[in-house]
mmCIF file of C-alpha atoms and ligand atoms in Angstrom:
data_model
loop_
_atom_site.group_PDB
_atom_site.id
_atom_site.type_symbol
_atom_site.label_atom_id
_atom_site.label_comp_id
_atom_site.label_asym_id
_atom_site.label_seq_id
_atom_site.Cartn_x
_atom_site.Cartn_y
_atom_site.Cartn_z
ATOM 1 C CA MET A 1 8.482 -63.055 -38.940
ATOM 2 C CA ASN A 2 11.602 -62.920 -36.518
ATOM 3 C CA ASP A 3 11.727 -60.553 -33.604
ATOM 4 C CA LEU A 4 13.245 -57.688 -35.341
ATOM 5 C CA GLN A 5 10.605 -57.925 -38.289
ATOM 6 C CA GLU A 6 7.936 -57.835 -35.795
ATOM 7 C CA LYS A 7 9.277 -54.946 -33.918
ATOM 8 C CA LEU A 8 9.636 -52.969 -37.132
ATOM 9 C CA ALA A 9 6.031 -53.535 -37.976
ATOM 10 C CA ALA A 10 4.857 -52.610 -34.624
ATOM 11 C CA TRP A 11 6.944 -49.439 -34.988
ATOM 12 C CA ASN A 12 4.990 -48.109 -37.783
ATOM 13 C CA GLY A 13 7.567 -45.418 -38.207
ATOM 14 C CA GLU A 14 8.836 -43.708 -41.414
ATOM 15 C CA GLN A 15 12.527 -44.279 -41.917
ATOM 16 C CA LEU A 16 15.215 -46.315 -39.921
ATOM 17 C CA LEU A 17 18.620 -45.217 -41.206
ATOM 18 C CA THR A 18 21.759 -47.305 -40.081
ATOM 19 C CA SER A 19 25.229 -46.517 -40.695
ATOM 20 C CA ILE A 20 28.310 -48.334 -39.727
ATOM 21 C CA ASP A 21 31.276 -46.356 -38.395
ATOM 22 C CA HIS A 22 34.247 -48.675 -39.521
ATOM 23 C CA PRO A 23 36.996 -46.782 -37.805
ATOM 24 C CA THR A 24 35.482 -47.678 -34.371
ATOM 25 C CA ASN A 25 33.329 -50.438 -35.253
ATOM 26 C CA SER A 26 30.069 -48.698 -33.935
ATOM 27 C CA LEU A 27 26.406 -49.100 -35.269
ATOM 28 C CA ILE A 28 24.546 -45.640 -35.819
ATOM 29 C CA CYS A 29 20.876 -46.143 -35.923
ATOM 30 C CA ILE A 30 18.493 -43.030 -36.670
ATOM 31 C CA GLY A 31 14.772 -43.787 -36.197
ATOM 32 C CA ILE A 32 12.708 -41.249 -38.068
ATOM 33 C CA HIS A 33 9.298 -42.155 -36.355
ATOM 34 C CA SER A 34 7.190 -39.341 -37.480
ATOM 35 C CA SER A 35 7.618 -36.096 -39.238
ATOM 36 C CA VAL A 36 3.770 -35.206 -39.202
ATOM 37 C CA LEU A 37 4.082 -32.481 -36.664
ATOM 38 C CA GLY A 38 7.320 -31.067 -37.641
ATOM 39 C CA PRO A 39 10.768 -32.422 -38.545
ATOM 40 C CA ALA A 40 12.061 -35.347 -36.510
ATOM 41 C CA THR A 41 13.817 -34.478 -33.419
ATOM 42 C CA GLY A 42 15.383 -36.352 -30.379
ATOM 43 C CA GLY A 43 18.380 -37.140 -28.492
ATOM 44 C CA THR A 44 21.355 -39.097 -29.486
ATOM 45 C CA ARG A 45 22.177 -41.887 -27.234
ATOM 46 C CA MET A 46 25.605 -43.786 -26.912
ATOM 47 C CA GLN A 47 26.150 -46.944 -25.146
ATOM 48 C CA THR A 48 27.505 -50.439 -25.670
ATOM 49 C CA TYR A 49 24.688 -52.972 -26.694
ATOM 50 C CA ALA A 50 24.749 -56.620 -26.289
ATOM 51 C CA THR A 51 23.642 -57.159 -30.060
ATOM 52 C CA PRO A 52 22.743 -54.868 -33.063
ATOM 53 C CA GLU A 53 19.276 -55.921 -32.663
ATOM 54 C CA ALA A 54 19.212 -54.599 -29.052
ATOM 55 C CA ALA A 55 20.506 -51.210 -30.431
ATOM 56 C CA ILE A 56 17.896 -51.098 -33.094
ATOM 57 C CA SER A 57 15.063 -52.019 -30.632
ATOM 58 C CA ASP A 58 15.948 -49.288 -28.476
ATOM 59 C CA CYS A 59 16.149 -46.908 -31.340
ATOM 60 C CA LEU A 60 12.658 -47.723 -32.573
ATOM 61 C CA ALA A 61 11.102 -47.519 -28.987
ATOM 62 C CA LEU A 62 12.828 -44.172 -28.169
ATOM 63 C CA SER A 63 11.978 -42.525 -31.501
ATOM 64 C CA LYS A 64 8.378 -43.505 -31.035
ATOM 65 C CA SER A 65 8.203 -42.085 -27.567
ATOM 66 C CA MET A 66 9.493 -38.955 -28.914
ATOM 67 C CA THR A 67 6.552 -38.643 -31.182
ATOM 68 C CA HIS A 68 4.325 -39.215 -28.307
ATOM 69 C CA LYS A 69 6.075 -36.466 -26.276
ATOM 70 C CA PHE A 70 6.026 -33.535 -28.703
ATOM 71 C CA ALA A 71 2.382 -34.570 -29.759
ATOM 72 C CA LEU A 72 1.152 -34.438 -26.043
ATOM 73 C CA ALA A 73 3.036 -31.181 -25.472
ATOM 74 C CA ASN A 74 1.433 -29.867 -28.701
ATOM 75 C CA PHE A 75 4.886 -28.871 -29.861
ATOM 76 C CA PRO A 76 5.576 -28.554 -33.610
ATOM 77 C CA ARG A 77 8.299 -31.410 -33.979
ATOM 78 C CA GLY A 78 8.067 -34.956 -34.966
ATOM 79 C CA GLY A 79 9.690 -37.849 -33.238
ATOM 80 C CA GLY A 80 13.256 -39.348 -34.037
ATOM 81 C CA LYS A 81 16.010 -40.758 -32.014
ATOM 82 C CA ALA A 82 19.644 -41.877 -32.592
ATOM 83 C CA VAL A 83 21.325 -44.687 -30.970
ATOM 84 C CA ILE A 84 24.846 -45.390 -31.340
ATOM 85 C CA SER A 85 26.299 -48.763 -30.077
ATOM 86 C CA VAL A 86 29.995 -48.601 -29.486
ATOM 87 C CA PRO A 87 32.461 -51.099 -28.373
ATOM 88 C CA ALA A 88 33.028 -51.112 -24.662
ATOM 89 C CA SER A 89 36.766 -50.455 -25.301
ATOM 90 C CA LEU A 90 36.020 -47.109 -26.907
ATOM 91 C CA THR A 91 38.655 -44.508 -26.147
ATOM 92 C CA PRO A 92 38.200 -40.851 -25.800
ATOM 93 C CA THR A 93 40.130 -40.076 -28.931
ATOM 94 C CA GLU A 94 37.897 -42.701 -30.859
ATOM 95 C CA LYS A 95 34.839 -41.322 -29.502
ATOM 96 C CA ARG A 96 35.788 -37.873 -30.828
ATOM 97 C CA GLY A 97 36.494 -39.238 -34.233
ATOM 98 C CA LEU A 98 33.062 -41.076 -34.211
ATOM 99 C CA LEU A 99 31.296 -37.884 -33.387
ATOM 100 C CA GLU A 100 32.871 -35.908 -36.058
ATOM 101 C CA ARG A 101 31.940 -38.365 -38.582
ATOM 102 C CA TYR A 102 28.273 -38.767 -37.112
ATOM 103 C CA GLY A 103 28.148 -34.814 -37.407
ATOM 104 C CA GLN A 104 29.106 -34.945 -40.902
ATOM 105 C CA LEU A 105 26.109 -37.633 -41.300
ATOM 106 C CA LEU A 106 23.673 -35.137 -39.713
ATOM 107 C CA SER A 107 24.671 -32.473 -42.056
ATOM 108 C CA ARG A 108 24.395 -34.714 -45.066
ATOM 109 C CA LEU A 109 20.790 -35.467 -43.775
ATOM 110 C CA LYS A 110 20.091 -31.661 -44.295
ATOM 111 C CA GLY A 111 17.521 -31.561 -41.272
ATOM 112 C CA LEU A 112 15.778 -34.908 -41.841
ATOM 113 C CA PHE A 113 16.841 -35.302 -37.977
ATOM 114 C CA TYR A 114 17.650 -32.748 -35.484
ATOM 115 C CA THR A 115 19.324 -33.940 -32.277
ATOM 116 C CA GLY A 116 20.364 -32.946 -28.726
ATOM 117 C CA PRO A 117 21.765 -35.001 -25.665
ATOM 118 C CA ASP A 118 20.817 -38.201 -24.249
ATOM 119 C CA MET A 119 22.602 -40.871 -22.271
ATOM 120 C CA GLY A 120 26.251 -41.106 -22.892
ATOM 121 C CA ILE A 121 26.369 -37.735 -24.748
ATOM 122 C CA THR A 122 27.829 -34.633 -23.145
ATOM 123 C CA PRO A 123 27.648 -30.905 -23.977
ATOM 124 C CA GLU A 124 31.075 -31.184 -25.310
ATOM 125 C CA ASP A 125 30.088 -34.149 -27.498
ATOM 126 C CA LEU A 126 27.483 -31.968 -28.991
ATOM 127 C CA ASN A 127 29.947 -29.375 -29.884
ATOM 128 C CA THR A 128 32.002 -31.718 -31.526
ATOM 129 C CA MET A 129 28.923 -33.006 -33.626
ATOM 130 C CA GLY A 130 27.712 -29.457 -33.949
ATOM 131 C CA GLN A 131 30.899 -28.260 -35.714
ATOM 132 C CA TYR A 132 29.673 -30.169 -38.676
ATOM 133 C CA ALA A 133 26.034 -29.923 -38.301
ATOM 134 C CA PRO A 134 25.373 -26.584 -36.664
ATOM 135 C CA ASP A 135 21.876 -26.272 -37.588
ATOM 136 C CA TYR A 136 20.826 -29.658 -36.537
ATOM 137 C CA VAL A 137 22.466 -29.999 -33.174
ATOM 138 C CA PHE A 138 21.079 -28.569 -29.842
ATOM 139 C CA CYS A 139 22.163 -28.224 -26.475
ATOM 140 C CA ARG A 140 25.736 -27.365 -27.009
ATOM 141 C CA THR A 141 27.820 -25.735 -24.305
ATOM 142 C CA ASN A 142 26.905 -22.270 -23.034
ATOM 143 C CA ALA A 143 30.385 -21.253 -24.745
ATOM 144 C CA SER A 144 28.773 -21.963 -28.053
ATOM 145 C CA GLY A 145 25.890 -19.973 -27.281
ATOM 146 C CA GLN A 146 23.518 -22.906 -26.452
ATOM 147 C CA ALA A 147 21.888 -24.272 -23.314
ATOM 148 C CA ASN A 148 24.511 -26.769 -22.309
ATOM 149 C CA ASN A 149 22.205 -29.059 -20.421
ATOM 150 C CA SER A 150 18.459 -30.251 -20.926
ATOM 151 C CA GLY A 151 18.479 -32.096 -17.626
ATOM 152 C CA ASP A 152 17.362 -28.916 -15.684
ATOM 153 C CA ALA A 153 14.362 -28.360 -17.796
ATOM 154 C CA THR A 154 13.436 -31.921 -17.816
ATOM 155 C CA ALA A 155 13.501 -32.012 -14.047
ATOM 156 C CA LEU A 156 11.236 -28.992 -13.759
ATOM 157 C CA GLY A 157 8.691 -30.795 -15.846
ATOM 158 C CA VAL A 158 9.048 -33.967 -13.648
ATOM 159 C CA LEU A 159 8.561 -31.863 -10.645
ATOM 160 C CA SER A 160 5.244 -30.191 -12.252
ATOM 161 C CA ALA A 161 4.077 -33.818 -12.859
ATOM 162 C CA ILE A 162 4.804 -34.731 -9.420
ATOM 163 C CA LYS A 163 2.891 -31.810 -8.057
ATOM 164 C CA SER A 164 -0.204 -32.365 -9.965
ATOM 165 C CA THR A 165 -0.050 -36.271 -9.215
ATOM 166 C CA VAL A 166 0.181 -35.363 -5.398
ATOM 167 C CA LYS A 167 -2.598 -32.863 -5.874
ATOM 168 C CA TYR A 168 -4.769 -35.522 -7.611
ATOM 169 C CA LEU A 169 -4.197 -38.085 -5.076
ATOM 170 C CA GLU A 170 -4.432 -35.964 -2.023
ATOM 171 C CA GLY A 171 -5.932 -32.640 -2.802
ATOM 172 C CA VAL A 172 -3.068 -30.412 -2.198
ATOM 173 C CA ASP A 173 0.370 -29.964 -4.200
ATOM 174 C CA ASP A 174 2.473 -29.132 -1.395
ATOM 175 C CA LEU A 175 5.387 -31.668 -1.393
ATOM 176 C CA LYS A 176 6.657 -30.585 2.084
ATOM 177 C CA ASP A 177 7.520 -33.575 4.146
ATOM 178 C CA LYS A 178 6.238 -36.079 1.294
ATOM 179 C CA THR A 179 8.800 -38.790 0.777
ATOM 180 C CA ILE A 180 9.997 -39.040 -2.849
ATOM 181 C CA VAL A 181 11.834 -42.105 -4.144
ATOM 182 C CA VAL A 182 14.343 -41.194 -7.022
ATOM 183 C CA GLN A 183 16.010 -43.834 -8.994
ATOM 184 C CA GLY A 184 19.255 -42.328 -10.565
ATOM 185 C CA ALA A 185 20.977 -39.233 -9.859
ATOM 186 C CA GLY A 186 22.496 -38.142 -13.269
ATOM 187 C CA SER A 187 21.723 -35.044 -15.220
ATOM 188 C CA VAL A 188 17.824 -35.194 -14.579
ATOM 189 C CA GLY A 189 17.950 -37.118 -11.250
ATOM 190 C CA SER A 190 20.397 -34.864 -9.415
ATOM 191 C CA ALA A 191 18.448 -31.608 -10.811
ATOM 192 C CA LEU A 192 15.225 -33.004 -9.484
ATOM 193 C CA ILE A 193 16.493 -34.067 -6.074
ATOM 194 C CA LYS A 194 17.843 -30.314 -5.606
ATOM 195 C CA LEU A 195 14.318 -29.163 -6.490
ATOM 196 C CA LEU A 196 12.890 -31.515 -4.237
ATOM 197 C CA LEU A 197 14.885 -30.658 -1.243
ATOM 198 C CA HIS A 198 14.067 -27.153 -1.845
ATOM 199 C CA GLU A 199 10.299 -27.962 -1.770
ATOM 200 C CA LYS A 200 11.392 -29.578 1.678
ATOM 201 C CA SER A 201 10.269 -33.141 0.712
ATOM 202 C CA LYS A 202 12.138 -36.068 2.189
ATOM 203 C CA VAL A 203 14.096 -37.839 -0.731
ATOM 204 C CA ILE A 204 15.510 -41.287 -0.807
ATOM 205 C CA PHE A 205 17.749 -41.945 -3.810
ATOM 206 C CA THR A 206 20.030 -44.395 -5.625
ATOM 207 C CA ASP A 207 22.601 -44.284 -8.401
ATOM 208 C CA ILE A 208 24.968 -47.074 -9.704
ATOM 209 C CA HIS A 209 27.647 -44.667 -9.345
ATOM 210 C CA GLU A 210 29.119 -43.202 -6.142
ATOM 211 C CA PRO A 211 26.530 -40.813 -4.562
ATOM 212 C CA ASN A 212 26.891 -37.141 -4.926
ATOM 213 C CA GLU A 213 28.111 -36.087 -1.393
ATOM 214 C CA ARG A 214 26.301 -32.723 -1.931
ATOM 215 C CA LEU A 215 23.054 -34.261 -2.299
ATOM 216 C CA ILE A 216 23.466 -36.420 1.056
ATOM 217 C CA ASN A 217 24.843 -33.292 2.724
ATOM 218 C CA ASP A 218 21.759 -31.226 1.756
ATOM 219 C CA GLY A 219 19.574 -33.957 3.120
ATOM 220 C CA ALA A 220 18.918 -36.690 0.700
ATOM 221 C CA VAL A 221 19.182 -40.374 1.810
ATOM 222 C CA PHE A 222 21.127 -42.694 -0.251
ATOM 223 C CA VAL A 223 20.421 -46.328 -0.461
ATOM 224 C CA SER A 224 21.940 -49.055 -2.564
ATOM 225 C CA PRO A 225 20.282 -49.685 -6.341
ATOM 226 C CA ALA A 226 18.934 -53.103 -5.155
ATOM 227 C CA LYS A 227 17.118 -51.520 -2.199
ATOM 228 C CA ILE A 228 15.319 -48.526 -4.121
ATOM 229 C CA TYR A 229 12.182 -50.394 -5.010
ATOM 230 C CA HIS A 230 11.337 -51.395 -1.478
ATOM 231 C CA GLN A 231 11.475 -47.859 -0.276
ATOM 232 C CA GLU A 232 8.431 -46.300 1.169
ATOM 233 C CA GLY A 233 7.137 -42.903 -0.448
ATOM 234 C CA ILE A 234 4.119 -41.189 -2.178
ATOM 235 C CA ILE A 235 6.074 -41.155 -5.579
ATOM 236 C CA PHE A 236 8.420 -43.478 -7.069
ATOM 237 C CA CYS A 237 10.418 -41.668 -9.620
ATOM 238 C CA PRO A 238 12.572 -43.572 -12.267
ATOM 239 C CA CYS A 239 15.219 -41.365 -13.704
ATOM 240 C CA ALA A 240 17.652 -43.879 -15.171
ATOM 241 C CA GLN A 241 17.451 -46.607 -17.509
ATOM 242 C CA GLY A 242 14.225 -47.711 -19.207
ATOM 243 C CA GLY A 243 12.360 -51.081 -19.100
ATOM 244 C CA ILE A 244 12.670 -50.963 -15.024
ATOM 245 C CA LEU A 245 9.126 -51.708 -14.272
ATOM 246 C CA ASN A 246 8.704 -55.551 -14.509
ATOM 247 C CA GLU A 247 6.502 -58.323 -12.616
ATOM 248 C CA THR A 248 8.988 -58.515 -9.937
ATOM 249 C CA ASN A 249 9.786 -55.152 -8.758
ATOM 250 C CA ILE A 250 6.232 -53.674 -9.313
ATOM 251 C CA GLN A 251 5.311 -56.270 -6.420
ATOM 252 C CA GLN A 252 7.964 -54.555 -4.348
ATOM 253 C CA LEU A 253 6.961 -50.806 -4.708
ATOM 254 C CA HIS A 254 5.588 -49.020 -1.605
ATOM 255 C CA CYS A 255 4.187 -45.978 -3.494
ATOM 256 C CA LYS A 256 0.945 -44.363 -4.643
ATOM 257 C CA ALA A 257 2.243 -43.326 -8.035
ATOM 258 C CA VAL A 258 5.066 -43.653 -10.414
ATOM 259 C CA VAL A 259 6.174 -40.396 -11.997
ATOM 260 C CA GLY A 260 9.621 -40.248 -13.544
ATOM 261 C CA ALA A 261 11.771 -39.132 -16.278
ATOM 262 C CA ALA A 262 13.334 -42.344 -17.659
ATOM 263 C CA ASN A 263 12.219 -43.179 -21.242
ATOM 264 C CA ASN A 264 9.981 -46.324 -21.685
ATOM 265 C CA GLN A 265 9.829 -47.283 -18.011
ATOM 266 C CA LEU A 266 7.409 -50.393 -18.535
ATOM 267 C CA SER A 267 9.303 -53.583 -19.399
ATOM 268 C CA HIS A 268 6.306 -54.747 -21.173
ATOM 269 C CA PRO A 269 2.864 -53.084 -21.943
ATOM 270 C CA GLU A 270 0.985 -55.407 -19.519
ATOM 271 C CA ALA A 271 3.112 -53.825 -16.810
ATOM 272 C CA ILE A 272 0.412 -50.901 -16.513
ATOM 273 C CA GLN A 273 -2.447 -53.479 -15.669
ATOM 274 C CA GLN A 274 -0.155 -54.829 -12.866
ATOM 275 C CA LEU A 275 0.537 -51.287 -11.678
ATOM 276 C CA GLN A 276 -3.392 -50.756 -11.679
ATOM 277 C CA THR A 277 -4.066 -53.743 -9.803
ATOM 278 C CA ASN A 278 -1.734 -52.719 -7.095
ATOM 279 C CA ASN A 279 -3.254 -49.544 -6.936
ATOM 280 C CA ILE A 280 -0.278 -47.555 -8.233
ATOM 281 C CA LEU A 281 -1.215 -44.506 -10.471
ATOM 282 C CA TYR A 282 1.220 -44.346 -13.419
ATOM 283 C CA ALA A 283 1.988 -40.951 -14.937
ATOM 284 C CA PRO A 284 3.131 -42.026 -18.637
ATOM 285 C CA ASP A 285 6.816 -41.156 -18.869
ATOM 286 C CA PHE A 286 6.230 -39.480 -22.470
ATOM 287 C CA ALA A 287 3.925 -37.189 -20.816
ATOM 288 C CA VAL A 288 6.291 -36.361 -17.904
ATOM 289 C CA ASN A 289 9.825 -36.084 -19.417
ATOM 290 C CA ILE A 290 9.235 -33.821 -22.240
ATOM 291 C CA GLY A 291 10.533 -30.573 -20.515
ATOM 292 C CA GLY A 292 14.011 -30.738 -21.712
ATOM 293 C CA ALA A 293 13.518 -31.457 -25.232
ATOM 294 C CA MET A 294 10.820 -28.941 -25.684
ATOM 295 C CA ALA A 295 12.473 -26.175 -23.855
ATOM 296 C CA ILE A 296 15.708 -26.704 -25.624
ATOM 297 C CA THR A 297 14.243 -27.101 -29.135
ATOM 298 C CA GLY A 298 12.002 -24.148 -28.415
ATOM 299 C CA MET A 299 14.658 -21.736 -27.148
ATOM 300 C CA GLU A 300 17.181 -22.920 -30.024
ATOM 301 C CA ALA A 301 15.041 -23.580 -33.001
ATOM 302 C CA LEU A 302 11.784 -21.463 -32.416
ATOM 303 C CA GLN A 303 13.339 -18.435 -30.519
ATOM 304 C CA TRP A 304 11.366 -19.010 -27.389
ATOM 305 C CA SER A 305 12.377 -16.713 -24.416
ATOM 306 C CA GLN A 306 13.467 -18.498 -21.030
ATOM 307 C CA GLU A 307 10.171 -17.255 -19.828
ATOM 308 C CA LYS A 308 8.024 -18.862 -22.487
ATOM 309 C CA ALA A 309 10.138 -22.090 -22.021
ATOM 310 C CA SER A 310 9.274 -22.147 -18.419
ATOM 311 C CA ALA A 311 5.463 -21.336 -18.915
ATOM 312 C CA GLU A 312 5.363 -24.299 -21.320
ATOM 313 C CA ILE A 313 7.220 -26.692 -18.784
ATOM 314 C CA ALA A 314 4.702 -25.608 -16.130
ATOM 315 C CA LYS A 315 1.855 -26.911 -18.397
ATOM 316 C CA ILE A 316 3.256 -30.503 -17.990
ATOM 317 C CA GLY A 317 1.280 -30.960 -14.701
ATOM 318 C CA ASP A 318 -1.884 -29.789 -16.456
ATOM 319 C CA THR A 319 -1.096 -32.472 -19.123
ATOM 320 C CA ILE A 320 -0.663 -34.958 -16.322
ATOM 321 C CA GLU A 321 -3.893 -34.176 -14.691
ATOM 322 C CA MET A 322 -6.054 -34.402 -17.935
ATOM 323 C CA ILE A 323 -4.670 -37.846 -18.475
ATOM 324 C CA TYR A 324 -5.772 -38.954 -15.090
ATOM 325 C CA ILE A 325 -9.028 -37.546 -15.550
ATOM 326 C CA ILE A 326 -9.608 -39.021 -19.002
ATOM 327 C CA ALA A 327 -8.461 -42.364 -17.799
ATOM 328 C CA THR A 328 -10.928 -42.428 -14.859
ATOM 329 C CA HIS A 329 -13.668 -41.030 -17.045
ATOM 330 C CA LYS A 330 -13.097 -43.598 -19.776
ATOM 331 C CA LYS A 331 -12.210 -46.273 -17.427
ATOM 332 C CA ILE A 332 -8.996 -47.000 -19.541
ATOM 333 C CA SER A 333 -5.358 -46.912 -18.285
ATOM 334 C CA THR A 334 -3.308 -43.755 -18.138
ATOM 335 C CA VAL A 335 -1.014 -44.930 -21.104
ATOM 336 C CA ASP A 336 -4.236 -45.638 -23.268
ATOM 337 C CA ALA A 337 -5.463 -41.994 -22.304
ATOM 338 C CA ALA A 338 -2.436 -40.446 -23.111
ATOM 339 C CA LEU A 339 -1.996 -42.438 -26.485
ATOM 340 C CA GLN A 340 -5.589 -41.261 -27.324
ATOM 341 C CA ILE A 341 -4.602 -37.707 -27.111
ATOM 342 C CA VAL A 342 -1.449 -38.396 -29.116
ATOM 343 C CA GLU A 343 -3.454 -40.017 -31.935
ATOM 344 C CA GLU A 344 -6.193 -37.223 -32.054
ATOM 345 C CA ARG A 345 -3.235 -34.814 -32.566
ATOM 346 C CA LEU A 346 -1.552 -36.586 -35.113
ATOM 347 C CA THR A 347 -4.664 -37.259 -37.181
ATOM 348 C CA LYS A 348 -6.102 -33.906 -36.980
ATOM 349 C CA LYS A 349 -2.939 -32.610 -38.884
HETATM 350 N N1 LIG B 401 17.136 -36.763 -24.142
HETATM 351 C C1 LIG B 401 16.088 -35.910 -24.587
HETATM 352 C C2 LIG B 401 14.702 -36.809 -24.324
HETATM 353 O O1 LIG B 401 14.693 -38.142 -24.224
HETATM 354 C C3 LIG B 401 16.205 -35.509 -26.105
HETATM 355 C C4 LIG B 401 16.308 -34.145 -26.266
HETATM 356 C C5 LIG B 401 16.781 -33.145 -25.547
HETATM 357 C C6 LIG B 401 16.241 -33.629 -27.558
HETATM 358 C C7 LIG B 401 17.249 -31.857 -25.723
HETATM 359 C C8 LIG B 401 16.370 -32.333 -28.032
HETATM 360 C C9 LIG B 401 17.005 -31.509 -27.131
HETATM 361 O O2 LIG B 401 13.622 -36.285 -24.257
#
């Protein structure tokens, strides 16, 4: 078997749809990983990938992780994800045309896949897609009557996970004067940094773009991307690209736990053992970062009130605590503990 065949076999999902957008020479991949708990739902990610295989691999991993997220949160949706690999030269006009055709494709799928934002997709982009598939696109701009941004809700969930981790480690969930190291200050990272500053935490952060001056004026300390792994703090919080925890930088970490929003943070499955060896507690990303997808889908598809969404987000910390307890009790990794809960919920249905 070649690499892609192996990945497809290991993925164990329901359907992988691919479509070529000829006018822009883009590859659209939609992974329907599981519809056991409900219709497959997940963000759409748009970026340039080196190869079609890289785009497909990302789609497989991200869609599977959505299944895990919804199952852990006990939310009635299945896992799916779309990845659109675009040429680096894509112009705004070309992007618009591509999103219109992608919206038409979603409409033809008639609810096989529901989507929201992910990297490279703005609320305005979701409006464009939503013109053609209004029932299947979440998180359009406020003017369209939808939530506009899932980053704030995701950040609230990460905060809940950080608090329960600190409580698990130190007995109290007060984040005052605790140093939190945040990698990435995009939609989730910047919202989280604001929440942490409000809790009077010390925040050290990085981003590949120019830092947001407001965050610095409010007290967060900016370091260059290369320096972030070396910073000392109780929590290291990845909020940017996935696959960032590898043999080299796990050795560099100066933290007691990794709790962050980025999807698929471990570069390879064995990274969890290395974290354990280094005495670093790992909160599985798919348990931490469900806040946005759950709150937005709940409010837009299940008529949840804002209060209901906030109450569900606040439960993320409880789930994290349960995972730590099961892992300790059964002497298994936190990832395996979380996956056991997922499997139980998927087979019970
Ligand atoms: N980007 C979100 C995630 O990875 C996906 C999402 C957001 C899905 C909002 C639906 C609604 O969890």
